[in-house]
Amino acid sequence: MPERRRLSAAEGVRAACILFALNTEQDAILHMLRHCGFPPELLQRDAAALCTEWRAFVHAAVTAALMQHAPSEVVLAYLRQTHQLLRPENADAAPPRAEAAPDDRTTDEDAPRADLDRFVDGPFAAYMPLLAQGGPQGCPALFYRRTGAAQPHAEALAVQARLAAVMALLISTLNDKLDSYDIQPENS
């Protein structure tokens, strides 16, 4: 087995951020979902929401892989980068804003924080328990259900099977890549 490359904590966080970015480009996401068999009208109508959902899965998958291959402080430092990872210049589409009742205390400056909270508390929180507790096989059905794809049963199963293959490949790739590093704690 080749020697593992030693990374500082900061380099480990940067590597995780790069892995996220490489797997969350909007055109690639939509291309993958099209090839998995998601309905074209859904891809057209809800592209931003579909991309946000995929980004949540990828973010949870990177976090879970880091939990296996890096000190906890590196995992926390990566999670602190969530806002940066989701910025429009880092993602082709910002997370969609859920419509909320007007709140006199909310300002435009609060909007990015509210978007981040919705992302973390919504789609990210949905995938994290499955990935952190060894249940990634539940992710394709969850993704399919959360995106509102409605197809006949046989088609839905085929779409979920293709999606499962993509998700398993991504999880395996993330683990293989992070396993090639020896990520150090902050003070070493």
C-alpha positions as a Python dict, from the first residue, in 0.01 Angstrom:
ca = {
    (1, 'M'): (0, 0, 0),
    (2, 'P'): (142, 340, -93),
    (3, 'E'): (235, 577, 186),
    (4, 'R'): (-42, 816, 283),
    (5, 'R'): (23, 1183, 219),
    (6, 'R'): (28, 1383, 540),
    (7, 'L'): (-203, 1686, 546),
    (8, 'S'): (-238, 1957, 807),
    (9, 'A'): (-585, 2016, 949),
    (10, 'A'): (-627, 2320, 721),
    (11, 'E'): (-518, 2117, 417),
    (12, 'G'): (-765, 1844, 514),
    (13, 'V'): (-1048, 2097, 525),
    (14, 'R'): (-939, 2236, 189),
    (15, 'A'): (-929, 1884, 40),
    (16, 'A'): (-1283, 1821, 166),
    (17, 'C'): (-1402, 2152, 18),
    (18, 'I'): (-1246, 2059, -317),
    (19, 'L'): (-1417, 1719, -311),
    (20, 'F'): (-1748, 1895, -248),
    (21, 'A'): (-1690, 2143, -531),
    (22, 'L'): (-1589, 1873, -779),
    (23, 'N'): (-1915, 1688, -723),
    (24, 'T'): (-2165, 1974, -715),
    (25, 'E'): (-2144, 2159, -1047),
    (26, 'Q'): (-2498, 2232, -1168),
    (27, 'D'): (-2463, 2112, -1528),
    (28, 'A'): (-2301, 1787, -1414),
    (29, 'I'): (-2574, 1730, -1154),
    (30, 'L'): (-2852, 1782, -1406),
    (31, 'H'): (-2674, 1561, -1661),
    (32, 'M'): (-2638, 1284, -1403),
    (33, 'L'): (-3004, 1310, -1297),
    (34, 'R'): (-3114, 1306, -1662),
    (35, 'H'): (-2915, 986, -1717),
    (36, 'C'): (-3061, 835, -1402),
    (37, 'G'): (-3404, 883, -1561),
    (38, 'F'): (-3549, 1178, -1373),
    (39, 'P'): (-3839, 1327, -1573),
    (40, 'P'): (-3724, 1607, -1808),
    (41, 'E'): (-4008, 1835, -1696),
    (42, 'L'): (-3891, 1799, -1333),
    (43, 'L'): (-3533, 1879, -1434),
    (44, 'Q'): (-3655, 2185, -1623),
    (45, 'R'): (-3899, 2309, -1360),
    (46, 'D'): (-3704, 2236, -1041),
    (47, 'A'): (-3338, 2246, -1146),
    (48, 'A'): (-3228, 2468, -856),
    (49, 'A'): (-3410, 2256, -597),
    (50, 'L'): (-3270, 1933, -744),
    (51, 'C'): (-2917, 2075, -736),
    (52, 'T'): (-2963, 2190, -376),
    (53, 'E'): (-3081, 1842, -281),
    (54, 'W'): (-2778, 1682, -450),
    (55, 'R'): (-2545, 1931, -281),
    (56, 'A'): (-2697, 1836, 55),
    (57, 'F'): (-2629, 1469, -14),
    (58, 'V'): (-2271, 1542, -124),
    (59, 'H'): (-2210, 1767, 176),
    (60, 'A'): (-2335, 1492, 408),
    (61, 'A'): (-2128, 1230, 223),
    (62, 'V'): (-1809, 1439, 253),
    (63, 'T'): (-1884, 1501, 622),
    (64, 'A'): (-1939, 1130, 686),
    (65, 'A'): (-1618, 1040, 502),
    (66, 'L'): (-1426, 1299, 704),
    (67, 'M'): (-1571, 1149, 1023),
    (68, 'Q'): (-1396, 824, 928),
    (69, 'H'): (-1067, 969, 807),
    (70, 'A'): (-996, 1289, 1000),
    (71, 'P'): (-990, 1423, 1355),
    (72, 'S'): (-1319, 1565, 1478),
    (73, 'E'): (-1184, 1920, 1474),
    (74, 'V'): (-1128, 1887, 1098),
    (75, 'V'): (-1486, 1770, 1053),
    (76, 'L'): (-1610, 2070, 1251),
    (77, 'A'): (-1388, 2307, 1054),
    (78, 'Y'): (-1528, 2164, 730),
    (79, 'L'): (-1884, 2209, 855),
    (80, 'R'): (-1802, 2571, 935),
    (81, 'Q'): (-1734, 2614, 562),
    (82, 'T'): (-2094, 2527, 468),
    (83, 'H'): (-2192, 2888, 404),
    (84, 'Q'): (-1887, 2943, 183),
    (85, 'L'): (-1950, 2621, -10),
    (86, 'L'): (-2306, 2728, -88),
    (87, 'R'): (-2226, 3084, -196),
    (88, 'P'): (-2351, 3156, -549),
    (89, 'E'): (-1998, 3202, -681),
    (90, 'N'): (-1910, 2856, -545),
    (91, 'A'): (-2230, 2691, -665),
    (92, 'D'): (-2414, 2748, -987),
    (93, 'A'): (-2738, 2805, -802),
    (94, 'A'): (-2792, 2930, -453),
    (95, 'P'): (-3016, 2721, -231),
    (96, 'P'): (-3375, 2815, -303),
    (97, 'R'): (-3543, 3037, -48),
    (98, 'A'): (-3852, 2890, 104),
    (99, 'E'): (-4138, 3135, 121),
    (100, 'A'): (-4198, 3241, 477),
    (101, 'A'): (-4442, 3468, 647),
    (102, 'P'): (-4315, 3825, 659),
    (103, 'D'): (-4122, 3900, 974),
    (104, 'D'): (-4052, 4259, 1065),
    (105, 'R'): (-3731, 4149, 1236),
    (106, 'T'): (-3589, 3987, 920),
    (107, 'T'): (-3364, 4195, 697),
    (108, 'D'): (-3202, 4128, 362),
    (109, 'E'): (-2878, 4074, 549),
    (110, 'D'): (-3044, 3785, 734),
    (111, 'A'): (-3144, 3611, 410),
    (112, 'P'): (-2816, 3425, 353),
    (113, 'R'): (-2824, 3298, 712),
    (114, 'A'): (-3186, 3188, 673),
    (115, 'D'): (-3096, 3004, 349),
    (116, 'L'): (-2809, 2832, 527),
    (117, 'D'): (-3032, 2734, 819),
    (118, 'R'): (-3292, 2588, 580),
    (119, 'F'): (-3021, 2391, 399),
    (120, 'V'): (-2864, 2255, 717),
    (121, 'D'): (-3192, 2184, 896),
    (122, 'G'): (-3364, 2050, 585),
    (123, 'P'): (-3189, 1843, 320),
    (124, 'F'): (-2849, 1813, 489),
    (125, 'A'): (-3009, 1696, 815),
    (126, 'A'): (-3212, 1438, 621),
    (127, 'Y'): (-2904, 1265, 473),
    (128, 'M'): (-2659, 1299, 760),
    (129, 'P'): (-2804, 1030, 992),
    (130, 'L'): (-2815, 776, 708),
    (131, 'L'): (-2455, 842, 609),
    (132, 'A'): (-2310, 880, 958),
    (133, 'Q'): (-2481, 570, 1095),
    (134, 'G'): (-2407, 329, 811),
    (135, 'G'): (-2737, 344, 622),
    (136, 'P'): (-2640, 497, 287),
    (137, 'Q'): (-2864, 251, 102),
    (138, 'G'): (-3159, 465, 216),
    (139, 'C'): (-3027, 777, 41),
    (140, 'P'): (-3157, 709, -314),
    (141, 'A'): (-3517, 660, -200),
    (142, 'L'): (-3488, 964, 27),
    (143, 'F'): (-3351, 1177, -257),
    (144, 'Y'): (-3622, 1057, -493),
    (145, 'R'): (-3896, 1123, -240),
    (146, 'R'): (-3762, 1466, -137),
    (147, 'T'): (-3737, 1585, -499),
    (148, 'G'): (-4102, 1509, -568),
    (149, 'A'): (-4032, 1287, -867),
    (150, 'A'): (-4354, 1109, -954),
    (151, 'Q'): (-4323, 821, -1195),
    (152, 'P'): (-4487, 482, -1234),
    (153, 'H'): (-4355, 232, -980),
    (154, 'A'): (-4130, 36, -1219),
    (155, 'E'): (-3973, 354, -1356),
    (156, 'A'): (-3924, 494, -1006),
    (157, 'L'): (-3742, 177, -900),
    (158, 'A'): (-3517, 194, -1207),
    (159, 'V'): (-3436, 560, -1143),
    (160, 'Q'): (-3357, 487, -778),
    (161, 'A'): (-3135, 192, -877),
    (162, 'R'): (-2930, 411, -1113),
    (163, 'L'): (-2917, 685, -850),
    (164, 'A'): (-2803, 428, -592),
    (165, 'A'): (-2513, 330, -818),
    (166, 'V'): (-2405, 695, -858),
    (167, 'M'): (-2434, 760, -484),
    (168, 'A'): (-2241, 444, -395),
    (169, 'L'): (-1966, 539, -640),
    (170, 'L'): (-1943, 887, -493),
    (171, 'I'): (-1927, 757, -134),
    (172, 'S'): (-1661, 505, -231),
    (173, 'T'): (-1458, 767, -417),
    (174, 'L'): (-1473, 1009, -124),
    (175, 'N'): (-1359, 740, 118),
    (176, 'D'): (-1080, 621, -114),
    (177, 'K'): (-952, 973, -164),
    (178, 'L'): (-961, 1068, 203),
    (179, 'D'): (-804, 732, 296),
    (180, 'S'): (-500, 832, 90),
    (181, 'Y'): (-435, 1117, 336),
    (182, 'D'): (-316, 1122, 693),
    (183, 'I'): (-503, 1431, 812),
    (184, 'Q'): (-345, 1573, 1125),
    (185, 'P'): (-515, 1744, 1418),
    (186, 'E'): (-481, 2122, 1453),
    (187, 'N'): (-182, 2123, 1686),
    (188, 'S'): (53, 1866, 1546),
}
